[in-house]
Structure formats: structure tokens, C-alpha cells
mmCIF file of C-alpha atoms in Angstrom:
data_model
loop_
_atom_site.group_PDB
_atom_site.id
_atom_site.type_symbol
_atom_site.label_atom_id
_atom_site.label_comp_id
_atom_site.label_asym_id
_atom_site.label_seq_id
_atom_site.Cartn_x
_atom_site.Cartn_y
_atom_site.Cartn_z
ATOM 1 C CA MET T 1 167.695 -205.263 -131.312
ATOM 2 C CA LYS T 2 165.928 -206.625 -128.194
ATOM 3 C CA THR T 3 167.764 -210.350 -129.511
ATOM 4 C CA SER T 4 170.820 -209.022 -128.665
ATOM 5 C CA VAL T 5 169.820 -207.410 -125.784
ATOM 6 C CA ARG T 6 168.745 -210.526 -124.471
ATOM 7 C CA ARG T 7 172.265 -212.178 -125.522
ATOM 8 C CA ILE T 8 173.631 -209.634 -123.656
ATOM 9 C CA ARG T 9 171.978 -209.900 -120.717
ATOM 10 C CA ARG T 10 172.734 -213.832 -120.561
ATOM 11 C CA SER T 11 175.705 -213.364 -121.373
ATOM 12 C CA THR T 12 176.512 -211.282 -117.914
ATOM 13 C CA HIS T 13 173.767 -212.072 -115.554
ATOM 14 C CA ARG T 14 175.493 -214.527 -114.041
ATOM 15 C CA ARG T 15 178.713 -212.831 -113.554
ATOM 16 C CA ALA T 16 177.049 -209.886 -112.442
ATOM 17 C CA LEU T 17 174.794 -211.784 -109.957
ATOM 18 C CA GLY T 18 177.967 -213.653 -108.354
ATOM 19 C CA ALA T 19 179.622 -210.450 -108.065
ATOM 20 C CA GLY T 20 176.375 -208.810 -106.201
ATOM 21 C CA LEU T 21 176.024 -211.831 -104.420
ATOM 22 C CA ALA T 22 180.045 -211.285 -102.971
ATOM 23 C CA ALA T 23 179.322 -207.592 -102.110
ATOM 24 C CA VAL T 24 175.987 -208.830 -99.796
ATOM 25 C CA ALA T 25 177.991 -211.716 -98.516
ATOM 26 C CA LEU T 26 180.734 -209.509 -96.555
ATOM 27 C CA ALA T 27 178.138 -210.358 -93.716
ATOM 28 C CA ALA T 28 180.761 -208.915 -91.305
ATOM 29 C CA GLY T 29 181.789 -205.830 -89.093
ATOM 30 C CA ALA T 30 184.178 -203.550 -88.605
ATOM 31 C CA VAL T 31 187.479 -204.622 -89.777
ATOM 32 C CA SER T 32 191.227 -204.003 -87.736
ATOM 33 C CA CYS T 33 194.667 -204.694 -89.221
ATOM 34 C CA SER T 34 195.125 -204.393 -85.755
ATOM 35 C CA LYS T 35 197.584 -207.425 -84.036
ATOM 36 C CA GLY T 36 196.616 -206.675 -80.013
ATOM 37 C CA ASP T 37 196.146 -209.189 -78.278
ATOM 38 C CA ALA T 38 192.745 -211.418 -79.015
ATOM 39 C CA GLU T 39 192.639 -213.124 -75.668
ATOM 40 C CA GLU T 40 189.171 -212.950 -74.460
ATOM 41 C CA SER T 41 187.932 -210.843 -71.163
ATOM 42 C CA PRO T 42 186.968 -213.519 -68.589
ATOM 43 C CA LYS T 43 183.753 -211.266 -68.182
ATOM 44 C CA MET T 44 183.280 -211.442 -72.079
ATOM 45 C CA THR T 45 180.991 -214.139 -72.955
ATOM 46 C CA PRO T 46 180.507 -215.202 -76.168
ATOM 47 C CA ALA T 47 177.508 -213.591 -77.148
ATOM 48 C CA ALA T 48 178.599 -210.164 -75.371
ATOM 49 C CA ALA T 49 181.716 -210.184 -77.868
ATOM 50 C CA VAL T 50 179.757 -210.504 -81.410
ATOM 51 C CA ALA T 51 177.409 -207.996 -80.031
ATOM 52 C CA GLU T 52 180.389 -205.470 -79.408
ATOM 53 C CA ALA T 53 181.757 -206.442 -82.878
ATOM 54 C CA ALA T 54 178.667 -206.341 -84.339
ATOM 55 C CA LYS T 55 177.907 -202.353 -82.951
ATOM 56 C CA ASN T 56 181.495 -201.432 -83.564
ATOM 57 C CA SER T 57 180.499 -201.940 -87.609
ATOM 58 C CA ASP T 58 178.813 -198.702 -87.335
ATOM 59 C CA ASP T 59 181.887 -196.905 -87.542
ATOM 60 C CA ILE T 60 182.693 -198.077 -90.576
ATOM 61 C CA THR T 61 182.578 -196.018 -93.887
ATOM 62 C CA SER T 62 185.034 -197.979 -95.868
ATOM 63 C CA LEU T 63 187.008 -201.172 -96.440
ATOM 64 C CA ARG T 64 188.746 -203.577 -98.280
ATOM 65 C CA TYR T 65 188.596 -207.730 -98.152
ATOM 66 C CA SER T 66 188.767 -210.713 -100.325
ATOM 67 C CA MET T 67 186.614 -212.678 -101.122
ATOM 68 C CA SER T 68 186.446 -216.915 -101.586
ATOM 69 C CA GLY T 69 183.597 -219.754 -101.466
ATOM 70 C CA GLU T 70 180.845 -220.777 -103.644
ATOM 71 C CA VAL T 71 177.365 -218.712 -104.167
ATOM 72 C CA PRO T 72 174.471 -220.397 -105.862
ATOM 73 C CA GLU T 73 173.964 -220.950 -109.671
ATOM 74 C CA THR T 74 177.493 -218.944 -110.309
ATOM 75 C CA GLY T 75 179.865 -221.376 -108.086
ATOM 76 C CA ARG T 76 183.067 -221.413 -107.139
ATOM 77 C CA VAL T 77 184.293 -218.027 -106.803
ATOM 78 C CA LYS T 78 186.991 -215.467 -105.990
ATOM 79 C CA ALA T 79 187.581 -212.214 -105.670
ATOM 80 C CA GLU T 80 188.643 -208.377 -104.207
ATOM 81 C CA ALA T 81 186.951 -205.900 -103.614
ATOM 82 C CA SER T 82 186.647 -201.927 -102.130
ATOM 83 C CA MET T 83 183.776 -200.465 -101.047
ATOM 84 C CA ARG T 84 182.993 -196.935 -99.592
ATOM 85 C CA MET T 85 179.785 -196.277 -97.539
ATOM 86 C CA GLU T 86 180.245 -192.039 -97.032
ATOM 87 C CA PRO T 87 180.013 -189.609 -98.033
ATOM 88 C CA ASP T 88 178.457 -191.553 -101.022
ATOM 89 C CA LEU T 89 177.860 -194.860 -102.110
ATOM 90 C CA ALA T 90 180.767 -196.445 -104.367
ATOM 91 C CA MET T 91 182.224 -200.470 -105.023
ATOM 92 C CA SER T 92 185.370 -201.606 -107.241
ATOM 93 C CA MET T 93 185.226 -205.518 -107.196
ATOM 94 C CA LYS T 94 186.896 -207.692 -109.625
ATOM 95 C CA MET T 95 185.416 -211.253 -109.342
ATOM 96 C CA THR T 96 186.316 -214.640 -111.062
ATOM 97 C CA ALA T 97 183.767 -217.689 -111.407
ATOM 98 C CA LEU T 98 186.423 -220.426 -111.128
ATOM 99 C CA ASP T 99 184.125 -222.875 -113.404
ATOM 100 C CA GLU T 100 183.206 -221.111 -116.243
ATOM 101 C CA GLY T 101 187.178 -220.924 -117.617
ATOM 102 C CA ALA T 102 188.295 -218.005 -118.801
ATOM 103 C CA ASP T 103 184.964 -216.473 -119.932
ATOM 104 C CA GLY T 104 184.489 -216.380 -115.767
ATOM 105 C CA THR T 105 186.145 -212.922 -114.757
ATOM 106 C CA VAL T 106 184.275 -209.601 -114.646
ATOM 107 C CA GLU T 107 184.903 -206.336 -112.944
ATOM 108 C CA ILE T 108 181.912 -204.857 -111.475
ATOM 109 C CA ARG T 109 182.185 -200.859 -110.507
ATOM 110 C CA LEU T 110 179.362 -198.737 -108.818
ATOM 111 C CA VAL T 111 179.656 -195.148 -108.674
ATOM 112 C CA ASP T 112 177.349 -192.382 -109.236
ATOM 113 C CA LYS T 113 174.206 -194.331 -109.237
ATOM 114 C CA ALA T 114 175.302 -196.366 -112.170
ATOM 115 C CA MET T 115 176.844 -199.936 -112.314
ATOM 116 C CA TYR T 116 179.296 -200.907 -114.892
ATOM 117 C CA LEU T 117 180.231 -204.457 -115.808
ATOM 118 C CA GLY T 118 183.586 -205.149 -117.670
ATOM 119 C CA GLY T 119 186.952 -206.800 -117.746
ATOM 120 C CA ASN T 120 185.654 -209.405 -120.329
ATOM 121 C CA PRO T 121 186.512 -209.893 -123.862
ATOM 122 C CA GLU T 122 183.733 -212.105 -124.550
ATOM 123 C CA MET T 123 181.174 -209.294 -123.496
ATOM 124 C CA ALA T 124 183.212 -206.694 -125.631
ATOM 125 C CA LYS T 125 182.052 -209.119 -128.522
ATOM 126 C CA GLU T 126 178.492 -208.344 -128.224
ATOM 127 C CA MET T 127 179.252 -205.061 -127.850
ATOM 128 C CA ASP T 128 180.972 -203.551 -130.737
ATOM 129 C CA GLY T 129 184.239 -203.957 -129.058
ATOM 130 C CA LYS T 130 183.248 -201.699 -126.240
ATOM 131 C CA SER T 131 184.183 -203.743 -123.130
ATOM 132 C CA TRP T 132 182.218 -202.167 -120.868
ATOM 133 C CA MET T 133 178.174 -202.314 -120.034
ATOM 134 C CA LYS T 134 176.467 -199.791 -118.304
ATOM 135 C CA PHE T 135 173.433 -199.738 -116.115
ATOM 136 C CA ASP T 136 172.297 -196.469 -114.740
ATOM 137 C CA MET T 137 169.833 -197.263 -112.144
ATOM 138 C CA SER T 138 168.025 -193.427 -112.286
ATOM 139 C CA ALA T 139 167.188 -194.382 -115.796
ATOM 140 C CA LEU T 140 166.401 -198.010 -116.380
ATOM 141 C CA GLY T 141 163.435 -199.456 -114.656
ATOM 142 C CA ASP T 142 162.465 -202.883 -113.423
ATOM 143 C CA ASP T 143 160.078 -203.759 -116.559
ATOM 144 C CA ALA T 144 163.656 -202.439 -119.304
ATOM 145 C CA LEU T 145 165.609 -204.692 -117.104
ATOM 146 C CA GLY T 146 163.569 -207.982 -116.952
ATOM 147 C CA GLY T 147 163.356 -207.016 -113.262
ATOM 148 C CA GLY T 148 166.391 -204.754 -112.799
ATOM 149 C CA ALA T 149 169.829 -204.660 -113.691
ATOM 150 C CA PRO T 150 171.841 -208.446 -112.297
ATOM 151 C CA GLY T 151 173.072 -207.539 -108.951
ATOM 152 C CA ALA T 152 172.031 -204.395 -108.374
ATOM 153 C CA SER T 153 170.530 -204.379 -105.024
ATOM 154 C CA GLN T 154 172.770 -206.364 -103.401
ATOM 155 C CA ALA T 155 175.582 -204.471 -105.011
ATOM 156 C CA GLU T 156 174.074 -201.566 -103.009
ATOM 157 C CA GLN T 157 173.642 -203.536 -99.892
ATOM 158 C CA ASN T 158 176.306 -202.060 -96.933
ATOM 159 C CA PRO T 159 177.792 -205.379 -96.181
ATOM 160 C CA ALA T 160 178.489 -204.031 -92.745
ATOM 161 C CA ALA T 161 174.558 -204.483 -91.691
ATOM 162 C CA ASP T 162 174.977 -208.535 -92.360
ATOM 163 C CA SER T 163 177.177 -208.172 -88.675
ATOM 164 C CA THR T 164 174.392 -208.530 -86.257
ATOM 165 C CA LEU T 165 172.996 -211.239 -87.677
ATOM 166 C CA LEU T 166 175.120 -213.430 -85.710
ATOM 167 C CA THR T 167 173.945 -212.183 -82.784
ATOM 168 C CA GLY T 168 170.539 -213.428 -83.003
ATOM 169 C CA SER T 169 172.320 -217.461 -82.634
ATOM 170 C CA LYS T 170 171.215 -218.997 -79.712
ATOM 171 C CA ASP T 171 173.669 -221.704 -80.143
ATOM 172 C CA LEU T 172 176.867 -219.322 -79.924
ATOM 173 C CA GLU T 173 180.427 -220.864 -79.217
ATOM 174 C CA LYS T 174 183.788 -219.836 -78.615
ATOM 175 C CA VAL T 175 185.983 -222.135 -80.840
ATOM 176 C CA GLY T 176 188.861 -221.012 -80.104
ATOM 177 C CA THR T 177 191.650 -218.101 -81.209
ATOM 178 C CA GLU T 178 193.576 -218.562 -84.215
ATOM 179 C CA THR T 179 196.071 -216.312 -86.717
ATOM 180 C CA VAL T 180 194.108 -214.749 -89.327
ATOM 181 C CA ASP T 181 196.017 -212.868 -92.107
ATOM 182 C CA GLY T 182 198.831 -211.980 -89.460
ATOM 183 C CA VAL T 183 196.396 -210.921 -86.672
ATOM 184 C CA GLU T 184 195.616 -212.691 -83.751
ATOM 185 C CA THR T 185 191.757 -213.430 -83.208
ATOM 186 C CA THR T 186 188.845 -215.624 -81.511
ATOM 187 C CA HIS T 187 187.118 -217.584 -83.350
ATOM 188 C CA TYR T 188 183.041 -217.678 -82.568
ATOM 189 C CA LYS T 189 180.569 -220.201 -84.654
ATOM 190 C CA GLY T 190 176.603 -220.377 -84.430
ATOM 191 C CA THR T 191 173.455 -221.010 -86.194
ATOM 192 C CA VAL T 192 170.555 -218.377 -87.290
ATOM 193 C CA PRO T 193 167.115 -219.427 -88.593
ATOM 194 C CA LEU T 194 166.135 -217.263 -91.001
ATOM 195 C CA ASP T 195 162.686 -217.137 -89.316
ATOM 196 C CA THR T 196 163.362 -216.995 -86.359
ATOM 197 C CA LEU T 197 165.573 -213.716 -86.577
ATOM 198 C CA ARG T 198 162.839 -211.970 -88.547
ATOM 199 C CA ASP T 199 160.231 -212.660 -85.648
ATOM 200 C CA SER T 200 162.785 -211.386 -83.285
ATOM 201 C CA LEU T 201 163.323 -207.949 -85.858
ATOM 202 C CA LYS T 202 159.956 -206.471 -83.998
ATOM 203 C CA ASP T 203 161.548 -205.358 -81.078
ATOM 204 C CA GLU T 204 164.273 -203.556 -82.928
ATOM 205 C CA ASP T 205 164.204 -200.053 -83.723
ATOM 206 C CA LYS T 206 162.777 -199.143 -86.829
ATOM 207 C CA ASP T 207 167.314 -197.977 -88.308
ATOM 208 C CA VAL T 208 168.702 -202.183 -87.148
ATOM 209 C CA ARG T 209 165.751 -203.329 -88.286
ATOM 210 C CA GLU T 210 165.557 -201.959 -91.586
ATOM 211 C CA LYS T 211 169.497 -202.918 -92.065
ATOM 212 C CA ARG T 212 168.583 -206.579 -90.832
ATOM 213 C CA GLU T 213 165.499 -207.162 -92.782
ATOM 214 C CA LYS T 214 167.628 -205.755 -96.407
ATOM 215 C CA SER T 215 170.194 -208.523 -94.882
ATOM 216 C CA LEU T 216 167.509 -211.343 -94.600
ATOM 217 C CA GLU T 217 166.125 -211.216 -97.910
ATOM 218 C CA GLN T 218 169.175 -211.176 -99.807
ATOM 219 C CA TYR T 219 169.434 -214.827 -98.002
ATOM 220 C CA GLU T 220 165.487 -215.908 -98.174
ATOM 221 C CA ASP T 221 165.868 -214.949 -102.274
ATOM 222 C CA MET T 222 168.520 -217.861 -102.105
ATOM 223 C CA GLY T 223 165.820 -219.951 -100.313
ATOM 224 C CA ILE T 224 167.907 -220.443 -97.775
ATOM 225 C CA GLU T 225 166.390 -221.486 -93.897
ATOM 226 C CA THR T 226 169.387 -221.323 -91.995
ATOM 227 C CA LEU T 227 172.909 -219.557 -91.806
ATOM 228 C CA THR T 228 175.591 -221.149 -90.536
ATOM 229 C CA MET T 229 177.752 -218.303 -89.313
ATOM 230 C CA ASP T 230 181.960 -218.343 -88.156
ATOM 231 C CA MET T 231 183.659 -214.944 -87.049
ATOM 232 C CA TRP T 232 186.948 -214.301 -86.550
ATOM 233 C CA ILE T 233 186.799 -211.341 -83.754
ATOM 234 C CA ASP T 234 190.527 -208.941 -83.286
ATOM 235 C CA GLY T 235 192.037 -207.569 -79.814
ATOM 236 C CA GLU T 236 189.817 -204.665 -80.829
ATOM 237 C CA ASP T 237 186.705 -206.032 -81.305
ATOM 238 C CA HIS T 238 186.067 -205.686 -84.800
ATOM 239 C CA THR T 239 185.465 -208.756 -87.274
ATOM 240 C CA LYS T 240 188.748 -209.781 -89.356
ATOM 241 C CA GLN T 241 187.005 -212.476 -91.171
ATOM 242 C CA PHE T 242 183.964 -214.214 -91.409
ATOM 243 C CA ARG T 243 182.027 -216.908 -92.754
ATOM 244 C CA VAL T 244 178.954 -217.529 -93.856
ATOM 245 C CA LYS T 245 177.309 -220.679 -95.235
ATOM 246 C CA GLY T 246 173.820 -222.338 -95.895
ATOM 247 C CA GLU T 247 171.514 -224.682 -98.181
ATOM 248 C CA GLY T 248 169.819 -222.852 -100.784
ATOM 249 C CA ASP T 249 166.728 -224.045 -103.375
ATOM 250 C CA LYS T 250 169.593 -223.409 -106.188
ATOM 251 C CA GLY T 251 172.375 -224.709 -104.488
ATOM 252 C CA PRO T 252 174.808 -223.889 -101.615
ATOM 253 C CA LEU T 253 176.540 -220.473 -100.182
ATOM 254 C CA ASP T 254 179.604 -220.878 -98.665
ATOM 255 C CA LEU T 255 181.511 -217.456 -98.668
ATOM 256 C CA THR T 256 184.659 -216.481 -96.360
ATOM 257 C CA ILE T 257 186.003 -212.886 -96.411
ATOM 258 C CA THR T 258 189.032 -211.668 -95.288
ATOM 259 C CA PHE T 259 189.032 -207.728 -94.308
ATOM 260 C CA LEU T 260 192.230 -205.972 -95.116
ATOM 261 C CA ASP T 261 192.106 -202.655 -94.159
ATOM 262 C CA TYR T 262 189.206 -200.020 -93.082
ATOM 263 C CA ASN T 263 188.368 -196.590 -93.429
ATOM 264 C CA GLN T 264 191.034 -196.161 -95.598
ATOM 265 C CA PRO T 265 190.220 -193.695 -98.923
ATOM 266 C CA VAL T 266 188.579 -195.386 -101.646
ATOM 267 C CA THR T 267 188.408 -194.225 -105.466
ATOM 268 C CA VAL T 268 185.924 -195.693 -107.786
ATOM 269 C CA LYS T 269 186.420 -194.327 -111.521
ATOM 270 C CA ALA T 270 183.512 -194.480 -114.282
ATOM 271 C CA PRO T 271 185.096 -196.351 -117.671
ATOM 272 C CA PRO T 272 186.059 -193.994 -120.195
ATOM 273 C CA ALA T 273 182.136 -193.245 -122.027
ATOM 274 C CA GLN T 274 184.086 -194.629 -125.869
ATOM 275 C CA ASP T 275 184.623 -198.163 -124.147
ATOM 276 C CA THR T 276 181.041 -198.042 -122.374
ATOM 277 C CA PHE T 277 177.839 -199.748 -124.093
ATOM 278 C CA ASP T 278 175.183 -197.446 -122.226
ATOM 279 C CA LEU T 279 171.801 -200.063 -121.938
ATOM 280 C CA ALA T 280 169.410 -196.833 -121.027
ATOM 281 C CA GLU T 281 170.526 -195.572 -124.198
ATOM 282 C CA MET T 282 169.688 -198.335 -126.148
ATOM 283 C CA MET T 283 166.428 -198.593 -124.717
ATOM 284 C CA GLN T 284 165.473 -195.277 -125.363
ATOM 285 C CA GLU T 285 166.317 -195.705 -128.726
ATOM 286 C CA MET T 286 164.893 -198.633 -129.442
ATOM 287 C CA GLU T 287 161.750 -196.506 -127.974
ATOM 288 C CA GLU T 288 161.779 -193.944 -130.227
ATOM 289 C CA GLY T 289 162.167 -195.917 -133.046
#
């Protein structure tokens, strides 16, 4: 039975990790579907514009986005997702790891403090025909999962928190005006050394510091030392698109996230119980046995 668990975890780990990283790498503030004037105010410096967009991220309660690019270990990915932060955390994402062929598509759902992985025929073959695997965060400890459910901490990360990272850039510049998904935006770019950004956290209040530390940890775990960031801000000072790049010890990170809407209703349902392989129940049966 233990061998079966390891085999299932191997078959799902890479896809789950990629999905989790996709969620955390949103790294942008609030989104707007506005098509208002994106012309920068004469008094609005690049630093002020990015700071204003970061401030507006506090208004996010839910968002929908598309993503494409490359993440360490998983390789090229594309995904679409919806995420709700209030009144409780929930997420639904469909992701394809383009370098894995037919075996590279997975769906991830986070609802009621449980993560579900499914949507892949190869997974069903390993789980007696059941098409979903459940990771119950409250019932399974790190030891049982061999370090935690793949991508769990990343999936629980509020993606809006990363929007503040670009405010730490010392070489921030305005690139120009561009149309993104039919919306007129202003494009900004800068680099962010993670050690410098971490040193600056001591001057922030507790809430801001905790949010930024969680964001930094995700990139530090990839072995990335410096991030290159691009942000496209619309005429209402909301982030419409975000790109983050870096070289890690397990490969390159290069993700572009385009926000489709925000603060719209997001409903995520758990898969049917009869189609779900509950890892917590299996581990309990093993202990009792």
C-alpha cells in the first residue's frame, strides 16, 4: 500500500506543484476591465503609479485570470483560474503542462480547507478508476504527506500580496503605453533583488511585512535571487497584466498573468465523493492496520 501511495504522489507531484506555483505567481494587484484613459498623470512617477496599483490590491475579494509561461521543473504551462479570498478561500484552476503531452493536464480545486487534484485519465488508472485525489489539509500532517500536499502552501497564498514586490525596485521605469486584452495600459518594468527586499521589511508594519514575507518565500524556495517584473496598469490604477521572471536553481521562471475580471462571484464545488480518492482515509487505514 505504501508503494501505491508513493506511485500516486509521483504521478501527481509535478502537475500539482505547477498548479500551485501558477496560483502564487499571479503577483499582481487589483484587476480592472475598464477601458479608460491610461495616460499617466504628469505628476505620477513610475514609483507612484506602481505604489497606487499595489494599494488598490487591498480591494480584491475575488479574481479570474489566464496564465502562460514557464515554471521550474514543470516547464511550459498554460492555465485559467478563478480564486476567491473572501468570505473564505477557494480556487479552481485548469492547467496544462505543455511538455508532458496527454498526461500534462490537471485540474486543481481548493475548497473547504481541502485540495483536490483530478481531470487526468492516468491518475484514475492509479486510483481504481476514481478521477480525483483529495488532500485534506486539516487531517494530513507534513510527515504523512512527505513534506505536505504538493503546492498546498502556494495555492493558499493570496495572489494580490505579490503586487507590492515591484514597489521595491530601485530601477523602475515606464516602458510605454500598450493595449492588453482590449484595455489601454501603461507598462512599467523593474528588477527586485530578494535580499534587498527582505531587508526592507523591517520598516513595514506587521500586516504588510507578513504578506511580503509569504510572497518572498515562494521565490526563495525556487533558488531565485533577483526578479525582473513587468506590470501593465490601466487608467483606473489597477493591474491588468503582470509578468515575473527569474533564474532559479531548478530552472527558469517566466510567467505572464492576464486578469480577466475581479470582485465577481466565484463558486467552487468539491468533486463527488464517489469519484474521490481520499488520501487521509487511506493513511488512517494504514495506521490502524
